[in-house]
Short mmCIF file of C-alpha atoms and ligand atoms in Angstrom, two decimals:
data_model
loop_
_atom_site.label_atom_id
_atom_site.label_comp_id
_atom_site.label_asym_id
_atom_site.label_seq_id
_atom_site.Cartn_x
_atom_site.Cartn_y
_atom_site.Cartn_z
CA UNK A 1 -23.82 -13.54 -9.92
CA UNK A 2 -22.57 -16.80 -9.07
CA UNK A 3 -19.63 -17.15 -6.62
CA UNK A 4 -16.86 -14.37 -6.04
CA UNK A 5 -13.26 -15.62 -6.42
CA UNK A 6 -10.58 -13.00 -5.03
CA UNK A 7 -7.43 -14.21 -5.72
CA UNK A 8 -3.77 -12.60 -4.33
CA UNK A 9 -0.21 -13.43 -4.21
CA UNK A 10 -1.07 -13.73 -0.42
CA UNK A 11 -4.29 -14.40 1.58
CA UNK A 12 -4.79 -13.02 4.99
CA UNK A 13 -3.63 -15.45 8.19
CA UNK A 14 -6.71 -16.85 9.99
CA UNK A 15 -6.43 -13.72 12.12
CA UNK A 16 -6.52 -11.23 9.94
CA UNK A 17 -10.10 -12.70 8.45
CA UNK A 18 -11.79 -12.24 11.91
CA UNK A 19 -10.29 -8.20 12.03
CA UNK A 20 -9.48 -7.03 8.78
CA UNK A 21 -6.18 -5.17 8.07
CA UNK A 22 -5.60 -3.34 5.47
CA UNK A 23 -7.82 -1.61 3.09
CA UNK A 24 -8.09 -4.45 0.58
CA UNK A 25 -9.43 -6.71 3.50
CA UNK A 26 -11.54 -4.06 4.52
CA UNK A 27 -13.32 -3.63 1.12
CA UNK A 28 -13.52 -7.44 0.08
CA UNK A 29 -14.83 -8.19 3.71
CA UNK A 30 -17.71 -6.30 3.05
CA UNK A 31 -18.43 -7.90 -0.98
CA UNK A 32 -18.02 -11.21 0.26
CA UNK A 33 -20.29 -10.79 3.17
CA UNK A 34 -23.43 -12.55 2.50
CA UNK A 35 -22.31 -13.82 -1.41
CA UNK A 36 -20.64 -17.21 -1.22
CA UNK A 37 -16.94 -16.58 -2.04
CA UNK A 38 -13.33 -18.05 -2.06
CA UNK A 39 -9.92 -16.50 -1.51
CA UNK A 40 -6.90 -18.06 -3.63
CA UNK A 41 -3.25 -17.75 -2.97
CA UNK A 42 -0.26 -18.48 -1.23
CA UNK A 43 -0.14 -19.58 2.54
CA UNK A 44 2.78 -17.36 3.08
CA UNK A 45 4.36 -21.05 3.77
CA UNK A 46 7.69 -22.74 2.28
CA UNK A 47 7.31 -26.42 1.26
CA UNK A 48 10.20 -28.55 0.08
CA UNK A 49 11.02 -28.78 -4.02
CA UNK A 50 9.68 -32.45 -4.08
CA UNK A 51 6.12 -32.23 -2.67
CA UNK A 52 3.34 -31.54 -4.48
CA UNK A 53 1.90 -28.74 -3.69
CA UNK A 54 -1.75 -29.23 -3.04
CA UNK A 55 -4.27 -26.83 -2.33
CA UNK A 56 -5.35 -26.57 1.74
CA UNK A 57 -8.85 -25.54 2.18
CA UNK A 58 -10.86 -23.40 5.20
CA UNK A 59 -14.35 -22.16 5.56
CA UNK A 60 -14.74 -19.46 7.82
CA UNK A 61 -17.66 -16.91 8.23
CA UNK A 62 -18.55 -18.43 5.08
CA UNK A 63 -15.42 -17.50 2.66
CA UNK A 64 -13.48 -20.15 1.54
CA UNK A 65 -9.57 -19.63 1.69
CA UNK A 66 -7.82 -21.96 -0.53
CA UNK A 67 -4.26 -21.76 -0.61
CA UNK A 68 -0.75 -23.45 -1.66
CA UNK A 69 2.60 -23.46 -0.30
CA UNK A 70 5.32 -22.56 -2.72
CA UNK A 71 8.92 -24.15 -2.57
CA UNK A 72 11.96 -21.69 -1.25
CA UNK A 73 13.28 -21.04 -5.03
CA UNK A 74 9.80 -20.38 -6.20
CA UNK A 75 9.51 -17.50 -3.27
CA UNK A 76 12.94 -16.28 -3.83
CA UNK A 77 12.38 -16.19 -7.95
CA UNK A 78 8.65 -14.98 -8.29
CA UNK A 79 8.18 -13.02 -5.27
CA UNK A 80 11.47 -11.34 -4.10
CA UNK A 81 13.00 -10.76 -7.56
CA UNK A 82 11.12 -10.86 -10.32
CA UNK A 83 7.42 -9.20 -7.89
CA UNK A 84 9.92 -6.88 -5.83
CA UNK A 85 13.14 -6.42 -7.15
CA UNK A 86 12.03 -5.99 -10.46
CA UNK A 87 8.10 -5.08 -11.31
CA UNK A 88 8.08 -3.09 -7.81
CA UNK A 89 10.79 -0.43 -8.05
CA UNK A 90 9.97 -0.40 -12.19
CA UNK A 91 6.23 0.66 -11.73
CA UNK A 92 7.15 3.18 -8.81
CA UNK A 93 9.71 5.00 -11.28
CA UNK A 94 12.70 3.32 -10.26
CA UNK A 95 14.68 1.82 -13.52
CA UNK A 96 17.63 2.80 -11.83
CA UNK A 97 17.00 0.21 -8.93
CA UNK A 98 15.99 -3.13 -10.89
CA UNK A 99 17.63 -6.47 -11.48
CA UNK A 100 16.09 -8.77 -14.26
CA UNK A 101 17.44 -12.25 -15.03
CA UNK A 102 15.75 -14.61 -17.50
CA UNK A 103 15.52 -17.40 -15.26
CA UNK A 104 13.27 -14.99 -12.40
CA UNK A 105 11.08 -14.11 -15.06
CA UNK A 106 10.20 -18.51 -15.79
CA UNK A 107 9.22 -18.76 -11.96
CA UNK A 108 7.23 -15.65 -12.65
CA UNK A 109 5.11 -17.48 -15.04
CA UNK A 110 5.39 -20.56 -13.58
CA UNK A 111 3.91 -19.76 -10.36
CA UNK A 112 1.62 -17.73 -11.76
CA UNK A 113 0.82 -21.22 -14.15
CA UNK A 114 0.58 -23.31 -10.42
CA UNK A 115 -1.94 -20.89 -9.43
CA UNK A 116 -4.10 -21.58 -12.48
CA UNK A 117 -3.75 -24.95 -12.43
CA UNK A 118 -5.05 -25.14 -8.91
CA UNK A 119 -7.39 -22.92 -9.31
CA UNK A 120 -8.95 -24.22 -11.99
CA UNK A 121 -10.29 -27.38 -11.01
CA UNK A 122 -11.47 -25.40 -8.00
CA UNK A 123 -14.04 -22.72 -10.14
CA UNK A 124 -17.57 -23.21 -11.40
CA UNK A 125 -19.07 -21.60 -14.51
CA UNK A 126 -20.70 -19.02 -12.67
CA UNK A 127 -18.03 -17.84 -11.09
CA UNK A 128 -16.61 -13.80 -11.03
CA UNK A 129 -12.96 -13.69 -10.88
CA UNK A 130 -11.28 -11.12 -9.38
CA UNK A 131 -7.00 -11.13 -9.35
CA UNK A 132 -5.32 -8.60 -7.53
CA UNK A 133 -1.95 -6.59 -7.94
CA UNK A 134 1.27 -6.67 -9.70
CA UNK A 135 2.18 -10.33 -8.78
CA UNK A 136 -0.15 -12.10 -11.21
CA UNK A 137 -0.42 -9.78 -14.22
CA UNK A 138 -0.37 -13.43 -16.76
CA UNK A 139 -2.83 -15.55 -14.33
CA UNK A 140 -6.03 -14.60 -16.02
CA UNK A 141 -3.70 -16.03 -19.77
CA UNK A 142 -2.84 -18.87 -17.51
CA UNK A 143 -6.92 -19.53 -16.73
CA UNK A 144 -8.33 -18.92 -19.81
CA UNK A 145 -5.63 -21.39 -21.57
CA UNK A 146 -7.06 -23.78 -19.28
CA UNK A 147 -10.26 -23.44 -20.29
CA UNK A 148 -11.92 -20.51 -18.12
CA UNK A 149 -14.53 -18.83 -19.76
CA UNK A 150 -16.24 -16.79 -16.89
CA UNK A 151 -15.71 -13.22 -15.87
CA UNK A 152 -12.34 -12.21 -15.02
CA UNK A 153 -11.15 -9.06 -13.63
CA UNK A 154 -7.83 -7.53 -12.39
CA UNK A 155 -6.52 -4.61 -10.60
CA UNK A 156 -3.16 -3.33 -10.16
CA UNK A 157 -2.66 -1.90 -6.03
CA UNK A 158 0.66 0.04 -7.44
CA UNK A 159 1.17 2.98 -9.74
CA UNK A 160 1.41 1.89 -13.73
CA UNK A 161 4.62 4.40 -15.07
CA UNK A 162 4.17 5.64 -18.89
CA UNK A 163 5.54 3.71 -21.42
CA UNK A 164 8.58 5.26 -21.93
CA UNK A 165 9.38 3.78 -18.29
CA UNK A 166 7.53 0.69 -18.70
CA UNK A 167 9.40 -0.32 -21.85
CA UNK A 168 12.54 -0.72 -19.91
CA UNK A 169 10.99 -4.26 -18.71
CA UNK A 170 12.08 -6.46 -21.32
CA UNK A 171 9.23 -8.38 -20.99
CA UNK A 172 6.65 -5.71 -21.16
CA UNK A 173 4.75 -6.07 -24.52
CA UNK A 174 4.64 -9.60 -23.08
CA UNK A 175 2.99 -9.04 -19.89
CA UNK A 176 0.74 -6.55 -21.34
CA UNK A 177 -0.32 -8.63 -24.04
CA UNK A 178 -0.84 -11.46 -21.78
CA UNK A 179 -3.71 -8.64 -19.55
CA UNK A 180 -5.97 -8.59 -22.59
CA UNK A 181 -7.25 -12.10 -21.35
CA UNK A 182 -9.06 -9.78 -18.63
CA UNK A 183 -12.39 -8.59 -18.79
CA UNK A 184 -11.41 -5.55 -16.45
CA UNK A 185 -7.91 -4.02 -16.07
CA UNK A 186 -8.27 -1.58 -13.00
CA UNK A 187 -5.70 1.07 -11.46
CA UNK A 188 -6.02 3.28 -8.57
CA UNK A 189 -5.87 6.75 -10.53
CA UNK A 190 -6.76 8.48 -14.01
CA UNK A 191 -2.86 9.32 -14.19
CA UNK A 192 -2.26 5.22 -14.25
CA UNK A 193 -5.56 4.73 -16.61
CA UNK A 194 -3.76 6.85 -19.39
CA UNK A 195 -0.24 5.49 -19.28
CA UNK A 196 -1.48 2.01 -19.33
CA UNK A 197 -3.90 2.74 -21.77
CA UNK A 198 -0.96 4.79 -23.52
CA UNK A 199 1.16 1.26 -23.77
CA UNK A 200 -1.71 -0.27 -25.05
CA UNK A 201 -1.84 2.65 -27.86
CA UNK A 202 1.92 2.38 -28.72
CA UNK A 203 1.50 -1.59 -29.38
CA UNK A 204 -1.38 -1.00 -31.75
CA UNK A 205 -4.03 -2.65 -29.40
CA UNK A 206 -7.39 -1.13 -28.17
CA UNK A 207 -7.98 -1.70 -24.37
CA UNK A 208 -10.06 0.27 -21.80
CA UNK A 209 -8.35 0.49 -18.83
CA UNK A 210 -10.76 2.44 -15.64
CA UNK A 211 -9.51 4.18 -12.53
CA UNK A 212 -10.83 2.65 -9.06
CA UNK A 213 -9.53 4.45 -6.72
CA UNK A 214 -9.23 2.67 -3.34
CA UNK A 215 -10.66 4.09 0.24
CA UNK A 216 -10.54 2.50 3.87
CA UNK A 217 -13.40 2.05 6.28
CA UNK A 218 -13.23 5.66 7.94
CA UNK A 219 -16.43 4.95 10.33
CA UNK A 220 -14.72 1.31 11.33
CA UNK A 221 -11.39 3.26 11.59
CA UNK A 222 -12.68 6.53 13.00
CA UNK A 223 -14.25 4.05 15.71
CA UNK A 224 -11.31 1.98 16.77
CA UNK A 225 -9.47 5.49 16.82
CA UNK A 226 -11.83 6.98 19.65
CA UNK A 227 -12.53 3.14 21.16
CA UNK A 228 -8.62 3.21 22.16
CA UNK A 229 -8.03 6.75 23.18
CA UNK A 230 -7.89 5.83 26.84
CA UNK A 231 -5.94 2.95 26.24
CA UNK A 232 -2.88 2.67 28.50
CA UNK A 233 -0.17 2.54 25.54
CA UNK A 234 -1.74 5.50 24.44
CA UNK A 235 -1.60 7.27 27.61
CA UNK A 236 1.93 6.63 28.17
CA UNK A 237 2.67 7.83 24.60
CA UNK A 238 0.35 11.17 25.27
CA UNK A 239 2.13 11.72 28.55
CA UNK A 240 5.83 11.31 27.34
CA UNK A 241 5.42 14.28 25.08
CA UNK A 242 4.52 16.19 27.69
CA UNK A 243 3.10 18.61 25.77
CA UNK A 244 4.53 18.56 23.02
CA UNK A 245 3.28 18.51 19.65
CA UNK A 246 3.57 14.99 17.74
CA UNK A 247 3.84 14.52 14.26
CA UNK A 248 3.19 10.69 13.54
CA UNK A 249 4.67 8.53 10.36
CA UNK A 250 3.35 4.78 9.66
CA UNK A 251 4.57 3.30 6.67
CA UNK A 252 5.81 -0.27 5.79
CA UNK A 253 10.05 -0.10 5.59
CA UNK A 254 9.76 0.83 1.66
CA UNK A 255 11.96 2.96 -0.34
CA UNK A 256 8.84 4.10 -2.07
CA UNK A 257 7.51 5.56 1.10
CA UNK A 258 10.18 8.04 0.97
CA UNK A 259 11.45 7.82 4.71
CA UNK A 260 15.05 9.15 4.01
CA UNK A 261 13.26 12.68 2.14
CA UNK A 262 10.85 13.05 5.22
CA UNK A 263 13.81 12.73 7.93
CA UNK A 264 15.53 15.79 5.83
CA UNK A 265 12.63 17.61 5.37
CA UNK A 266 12.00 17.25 9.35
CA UNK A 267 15.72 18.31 10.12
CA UNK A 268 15.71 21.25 7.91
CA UNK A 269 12.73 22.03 10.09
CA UNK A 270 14.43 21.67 13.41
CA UNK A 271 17.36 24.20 12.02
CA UNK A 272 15.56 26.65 9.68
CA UNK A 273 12.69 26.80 12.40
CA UNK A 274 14.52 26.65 15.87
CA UNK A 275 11.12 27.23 18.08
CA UNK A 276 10.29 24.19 17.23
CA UNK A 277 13.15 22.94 19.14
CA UNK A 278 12.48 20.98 21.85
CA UNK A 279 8.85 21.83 20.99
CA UNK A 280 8.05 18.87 18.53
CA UNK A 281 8.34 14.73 19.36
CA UNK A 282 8.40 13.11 15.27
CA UNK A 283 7.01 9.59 16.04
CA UNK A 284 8.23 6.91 12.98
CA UNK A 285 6.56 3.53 12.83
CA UNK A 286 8.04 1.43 10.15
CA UNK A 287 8.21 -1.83 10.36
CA UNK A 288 10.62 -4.03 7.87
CA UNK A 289 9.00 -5.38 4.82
CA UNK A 290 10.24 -7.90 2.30
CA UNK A 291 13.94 -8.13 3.87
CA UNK A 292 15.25 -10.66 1.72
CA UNK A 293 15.34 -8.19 -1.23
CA UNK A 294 18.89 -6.01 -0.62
CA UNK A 295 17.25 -3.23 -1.44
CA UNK A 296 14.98 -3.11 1.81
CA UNK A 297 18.28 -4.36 3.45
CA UNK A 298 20.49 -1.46 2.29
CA UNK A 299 17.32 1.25 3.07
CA UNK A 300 17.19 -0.37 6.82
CA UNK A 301 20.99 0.65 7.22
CA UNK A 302 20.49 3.96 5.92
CA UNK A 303 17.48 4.88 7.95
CA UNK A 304 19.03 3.72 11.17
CA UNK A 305 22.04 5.81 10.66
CA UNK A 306 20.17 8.92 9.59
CA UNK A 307 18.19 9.00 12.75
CA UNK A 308 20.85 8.24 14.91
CA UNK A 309 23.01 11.14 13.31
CA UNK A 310 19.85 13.57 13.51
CA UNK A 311 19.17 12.69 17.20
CA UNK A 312 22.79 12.70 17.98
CA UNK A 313 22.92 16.23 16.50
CA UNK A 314 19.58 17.67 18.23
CA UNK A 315 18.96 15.91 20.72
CA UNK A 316 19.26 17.47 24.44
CA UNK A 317 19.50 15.56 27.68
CA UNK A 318 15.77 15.33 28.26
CA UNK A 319 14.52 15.89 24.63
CA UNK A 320 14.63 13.32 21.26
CA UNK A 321 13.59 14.52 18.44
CA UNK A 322 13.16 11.27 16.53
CA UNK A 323 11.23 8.09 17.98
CA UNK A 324 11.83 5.48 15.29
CA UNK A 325 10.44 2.05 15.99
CA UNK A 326 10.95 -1.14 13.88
CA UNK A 327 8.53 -2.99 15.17
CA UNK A 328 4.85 -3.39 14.08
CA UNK A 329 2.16 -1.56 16.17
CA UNK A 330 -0.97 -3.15 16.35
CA UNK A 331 -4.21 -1.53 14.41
CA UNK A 332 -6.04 -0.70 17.20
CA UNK A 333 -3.17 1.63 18.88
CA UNK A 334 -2.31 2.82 15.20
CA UNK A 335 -5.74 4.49 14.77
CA UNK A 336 -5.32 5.93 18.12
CA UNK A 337 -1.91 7.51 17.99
CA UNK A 338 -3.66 8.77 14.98
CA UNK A 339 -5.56 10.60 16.64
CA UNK A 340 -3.23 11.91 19.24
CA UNK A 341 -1.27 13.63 16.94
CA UNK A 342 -1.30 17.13 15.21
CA UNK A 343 0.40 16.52 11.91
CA UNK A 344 0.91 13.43 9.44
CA UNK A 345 4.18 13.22 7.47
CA UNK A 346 3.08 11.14 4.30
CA UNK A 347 5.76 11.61 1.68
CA UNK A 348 6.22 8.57 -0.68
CA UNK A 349 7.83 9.19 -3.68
CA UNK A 350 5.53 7.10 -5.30
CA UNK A 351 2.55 5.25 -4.64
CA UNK A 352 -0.13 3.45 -5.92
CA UNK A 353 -2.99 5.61 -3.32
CA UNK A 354 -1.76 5.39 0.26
CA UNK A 355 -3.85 4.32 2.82
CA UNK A 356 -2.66 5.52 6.08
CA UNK A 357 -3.45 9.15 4.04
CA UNK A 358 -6.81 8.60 4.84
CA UNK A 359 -6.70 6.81 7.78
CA UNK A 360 -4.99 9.47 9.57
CA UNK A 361 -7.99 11.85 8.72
CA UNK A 362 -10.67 9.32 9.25
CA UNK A 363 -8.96 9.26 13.45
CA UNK A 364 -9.03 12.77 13.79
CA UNK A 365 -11.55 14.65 16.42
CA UNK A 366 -13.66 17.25 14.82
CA UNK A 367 -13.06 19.46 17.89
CA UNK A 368 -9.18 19.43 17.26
CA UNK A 369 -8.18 18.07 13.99
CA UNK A 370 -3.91 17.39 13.03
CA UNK A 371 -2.96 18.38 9.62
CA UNK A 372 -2.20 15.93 6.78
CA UNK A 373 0.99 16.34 4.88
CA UNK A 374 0.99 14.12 1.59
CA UNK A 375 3.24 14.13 -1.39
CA UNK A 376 2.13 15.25 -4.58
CA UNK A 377 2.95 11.60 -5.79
CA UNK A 378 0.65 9.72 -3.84
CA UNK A 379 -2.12 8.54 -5.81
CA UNK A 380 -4.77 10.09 -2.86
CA UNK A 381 -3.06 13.16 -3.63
CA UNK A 382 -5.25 14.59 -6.76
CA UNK A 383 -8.53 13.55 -4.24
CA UNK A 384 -6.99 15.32 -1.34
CA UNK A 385 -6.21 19.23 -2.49
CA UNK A 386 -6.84 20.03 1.45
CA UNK A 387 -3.52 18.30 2.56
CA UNK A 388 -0.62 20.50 2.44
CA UNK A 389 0.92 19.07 -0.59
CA UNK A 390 4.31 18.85 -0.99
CA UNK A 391 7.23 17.65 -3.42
CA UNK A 392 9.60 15.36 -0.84
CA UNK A 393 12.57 15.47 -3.27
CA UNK A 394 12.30 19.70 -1.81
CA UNK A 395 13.85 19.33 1.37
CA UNK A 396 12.67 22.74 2.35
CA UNK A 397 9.13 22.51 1.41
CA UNK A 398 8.66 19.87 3.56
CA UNK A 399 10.07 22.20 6.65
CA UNK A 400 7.81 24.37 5.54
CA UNK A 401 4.61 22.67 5.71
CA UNK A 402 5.97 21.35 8.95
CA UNK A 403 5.95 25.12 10.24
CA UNK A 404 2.57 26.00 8.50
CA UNK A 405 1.07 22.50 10.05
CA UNK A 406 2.41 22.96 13.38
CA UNK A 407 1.36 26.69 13.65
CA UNK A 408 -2.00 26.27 12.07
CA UNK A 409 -4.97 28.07 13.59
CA UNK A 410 -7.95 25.77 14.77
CA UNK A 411 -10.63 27.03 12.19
CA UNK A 412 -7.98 26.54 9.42
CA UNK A 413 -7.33 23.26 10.42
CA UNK A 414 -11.16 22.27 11.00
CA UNK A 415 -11.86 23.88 7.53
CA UNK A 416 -9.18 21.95 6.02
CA UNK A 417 -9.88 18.46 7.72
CA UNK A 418 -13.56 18.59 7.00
CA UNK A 419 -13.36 18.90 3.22
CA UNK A 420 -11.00 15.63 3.39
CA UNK A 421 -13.24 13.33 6.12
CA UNK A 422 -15.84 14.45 3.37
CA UNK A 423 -13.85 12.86 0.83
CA UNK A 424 -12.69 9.70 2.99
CA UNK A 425 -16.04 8.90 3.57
CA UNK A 426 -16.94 9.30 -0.03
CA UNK A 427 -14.69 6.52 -1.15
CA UNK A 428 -14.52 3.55 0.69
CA UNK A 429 -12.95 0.35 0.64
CA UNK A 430 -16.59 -1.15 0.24
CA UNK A 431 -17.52 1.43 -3.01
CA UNK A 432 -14.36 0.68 -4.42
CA UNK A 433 -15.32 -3.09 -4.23
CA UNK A 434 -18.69 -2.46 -5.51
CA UNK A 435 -18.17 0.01 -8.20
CA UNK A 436 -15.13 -2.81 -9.92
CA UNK A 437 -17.47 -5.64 -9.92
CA UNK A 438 -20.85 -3.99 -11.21
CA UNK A 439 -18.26 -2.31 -13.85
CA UNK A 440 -16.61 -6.09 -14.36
CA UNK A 441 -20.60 -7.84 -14.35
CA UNK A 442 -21.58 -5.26 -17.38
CA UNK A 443 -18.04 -5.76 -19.35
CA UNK A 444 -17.92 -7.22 -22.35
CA UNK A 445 -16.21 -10.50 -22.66
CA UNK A 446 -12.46 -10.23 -23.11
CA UNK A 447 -11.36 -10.15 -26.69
P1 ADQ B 1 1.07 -0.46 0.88
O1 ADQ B 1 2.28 -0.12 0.10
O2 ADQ B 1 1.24 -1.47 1.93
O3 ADQ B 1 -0.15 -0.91 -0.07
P2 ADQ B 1 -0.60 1.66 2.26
O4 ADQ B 1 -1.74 1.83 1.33
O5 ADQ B 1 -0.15 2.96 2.83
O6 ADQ B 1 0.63 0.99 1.54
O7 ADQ B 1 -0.87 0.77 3.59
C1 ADQ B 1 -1.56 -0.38 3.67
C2 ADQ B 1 -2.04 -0.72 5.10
O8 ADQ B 1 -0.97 -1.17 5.98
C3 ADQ B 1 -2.69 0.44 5.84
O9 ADQ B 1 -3.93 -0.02 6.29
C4 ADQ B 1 -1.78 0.79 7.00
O10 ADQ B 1 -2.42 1.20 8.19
C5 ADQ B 1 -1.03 -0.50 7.24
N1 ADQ B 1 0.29 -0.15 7.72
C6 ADQ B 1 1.20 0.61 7.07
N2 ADQ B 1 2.29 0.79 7.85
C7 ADQ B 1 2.05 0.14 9.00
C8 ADQ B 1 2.78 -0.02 10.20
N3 ADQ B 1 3.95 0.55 10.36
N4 ADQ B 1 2.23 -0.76 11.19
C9 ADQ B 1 1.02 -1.32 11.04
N5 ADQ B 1 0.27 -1.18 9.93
C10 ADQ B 1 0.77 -0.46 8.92
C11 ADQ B 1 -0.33 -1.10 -1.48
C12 ADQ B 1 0.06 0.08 -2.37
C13 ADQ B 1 -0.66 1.33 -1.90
C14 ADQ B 1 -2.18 1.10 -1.90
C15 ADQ B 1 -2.53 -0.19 -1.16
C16 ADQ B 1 -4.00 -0.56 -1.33
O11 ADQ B 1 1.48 0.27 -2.35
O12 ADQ B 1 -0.32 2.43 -2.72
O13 ADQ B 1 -2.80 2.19 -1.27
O14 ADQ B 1 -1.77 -1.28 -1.65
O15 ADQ B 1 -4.35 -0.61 -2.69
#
């Protein structure tokens, strides 16, 4: 194999390339480690209409990180409405939710047609491409009209909806037609394999689309988790609960995360289960994401008034139930509140796998394991029977796994937790990697 090229609608800040974030980070950190490689996308920067917008480059640790600027209308066009006002909501089940305009949809393709062309001159014949997520679907078209003839892979982070959902983009046959330039189409679950494959069935077209699921680091994680146990942060958090139990939430302001069904579910707890008054501290951590899209906007405002009126309602002088924080937290302290607590409310509505899933087991203690809630609509759900699984449209079954979590013996919790570190640890970030590009080296080459 010659070089890796990873490209993304964003690529990590020079930070983030010396300590990994997410799980994506995670698992390319560890294929580009010793194979010469070079990450393409967008600075995260705005540059002014008139400039051209050259590539920057930066070798560090031996990755290359080539990336472009793109001009305020090309962010506001191909990232906030056409990436997350319209493919977003769409793929997570939402019709209901998205705005398409004609005009979104030409700085779609025409950022997605920069890329290419400054990519392009960029690549060797040798190279193995690899394009990630929902925001470049038509860049592997875009490379191959430009001559590309090399390996070229993609996989989609989010959930792919049936057909009868994704026909309702009125681009669709479009976009899907425009994937067959790929070598590899990946998605995180067999449930997305067979709906994409199903749109490919219900054009008349013959494509093999293969389920990668996606995993963390747990031993990196699990690590950091018991590195920052005595940190002070996490001391005062552990000492302001005073004994309570705390049930812990981490997920990026998103609709899809399904913060508004989890704040019922926990306040049909606090009044269909009244000894847990007083009794239970429900930390939220969820920082705002993409808040030029009114959607996020109009989610923020609902959010802060539902926890105000819950806390208002419950709360007594020297008790809250609800800690909701807005701002980030950083990794390290994540993994160890983690640890600290005894349950994990992960309810999206939809979602492509969920990460913080399995980070939350991979920072428990063996000796004294918390319980993992998780929505039957996560895509880590179908590898993760052990959670308490719930529905987070049912108010009540939420409350209820709250009460079965909360009063949970220690051997049923050990038994439970063990079967999913076994599973975390099974499917990492790194396998993940490994597994799509030995699939995408023995591919045949795109029809
Ligand atoms: P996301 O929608 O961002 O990712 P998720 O997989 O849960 O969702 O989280 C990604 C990472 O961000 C995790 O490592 C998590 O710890 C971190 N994170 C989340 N909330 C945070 C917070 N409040 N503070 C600090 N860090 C936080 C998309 C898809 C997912 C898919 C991933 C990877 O939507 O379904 O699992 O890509 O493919």
């Amino acid at each position: 194999m010659g070089r890796l090229i990873i490209v993304s609608n964003r690529v990590p800040s020079p930070h983030e390339r010396v300590q990994p974030a997410g799980g994506l980070t995670v698992g390319l950190a560890d294929v580009v480690r010793g194979v010469e490689s070079l990450w393409f996308g967008w600075s995260g920067q705005h540059t002014e209409e008139a400039v051209a917008q050259e590539v920057t480059c930066e070798t560090v640790a031996g990755v290359t990180y080539a990336t472009i600027d793109l001009t305020s209308a090309q962010h506001e066009r191909y990232y906030e409405h056409f990436s997350n006002d319209l493919i977003w909501p769409l793929f997570h089940y939402r019709p209901g939710i998205i705005t398409y305009h004609r005009q979104d949809l030409a700085a779609y393709y025409g950022v997605n047609d920069l890329f290419a062309d400054r990519l392009a001159p960029l690549l060797r014949r040798d190279d193995t491409i690899w394009v990630h997520d929902y925001h470049l679907i038509p860049l592997g078209q875009a490379l191959r009209a430009r001559g590309v003839a090399g390996k070229i892979g993609f996989f989609l982070h989010i959930p792919c909806p049936p057909w009868s959902v994704m026909r309702v983009l009125p681009c669709a046959e479009e976009l899907l037609r425009a994937m067959v330039a790929y070598d590899l189409i990946g998605v995180q679950t067999e449930e997305d394999a067979r709906n994409l494959g199903e749109c490919y069935e219900v054009m008349g077209m013959d494509r093999t689309v293969r389920a990668f699921p996606i995993g963390i680091d747990p031993r990196g994680f699990e690590q950091e988790a018991k590195d920052n146990f005595g940190d002070p942060e996490v001391r005062r958090l552990r000492e302001s609960l005073r004994g309570r139990k705390l049930i812990i939430g981490v997920d990026r302001l998103d609709y899809s995360k399904g913060l508004l069904e989890r704040l019922h579910g926990y306040e049909a707890l606090l009044k269909r289960f009244p000894e847990h008054l007083r009794g239970v501290v429900f930390v939220q951590i969820a920082p705002p994401s993409r808040e030029g899209v009114a959607n996020y906007q109009a989610l923020r405002r609902e959010l802060d008034e539902l926890v105000g009126f819950i806390n208002g309602k419950h709360a007594d002088f020297d008790w809250t139930p609800i800690r909701y924080l807005t701002q980030p937290v950083p990794r390290h302290l994540l993994a160890a509140f983690h640890r600290l607590a005894d349950v994990a409310l992960v309810t999206p509505l939809r979602d492509g796998m969920n990460l913080v899933a399995k980070e939350f087991v991979a920072a428990q203690d063996d000796a004294d394991p918390g319980v993992l809630i998780l929505s039957h609509f996560a895509g880590a759900a179908p590898d993760m029977p052990e959670a308490l699984l719930v529905n987070p449209y049912d108010t009540d079954e939420i409350a209820d796994a709250l009460h079965q979590a909360l009063t949970m013996s220690l051997v049923a919790r050990q038994n439970r937790w063990r079967a999913l570190r076994a599973e975390v640890g099974l499917n990492t970030a790194a396998e993940w990697a490994k597994r799509f590009l030995s699939t995408l080296e023995a591919s045949a080459p795109s029809s």
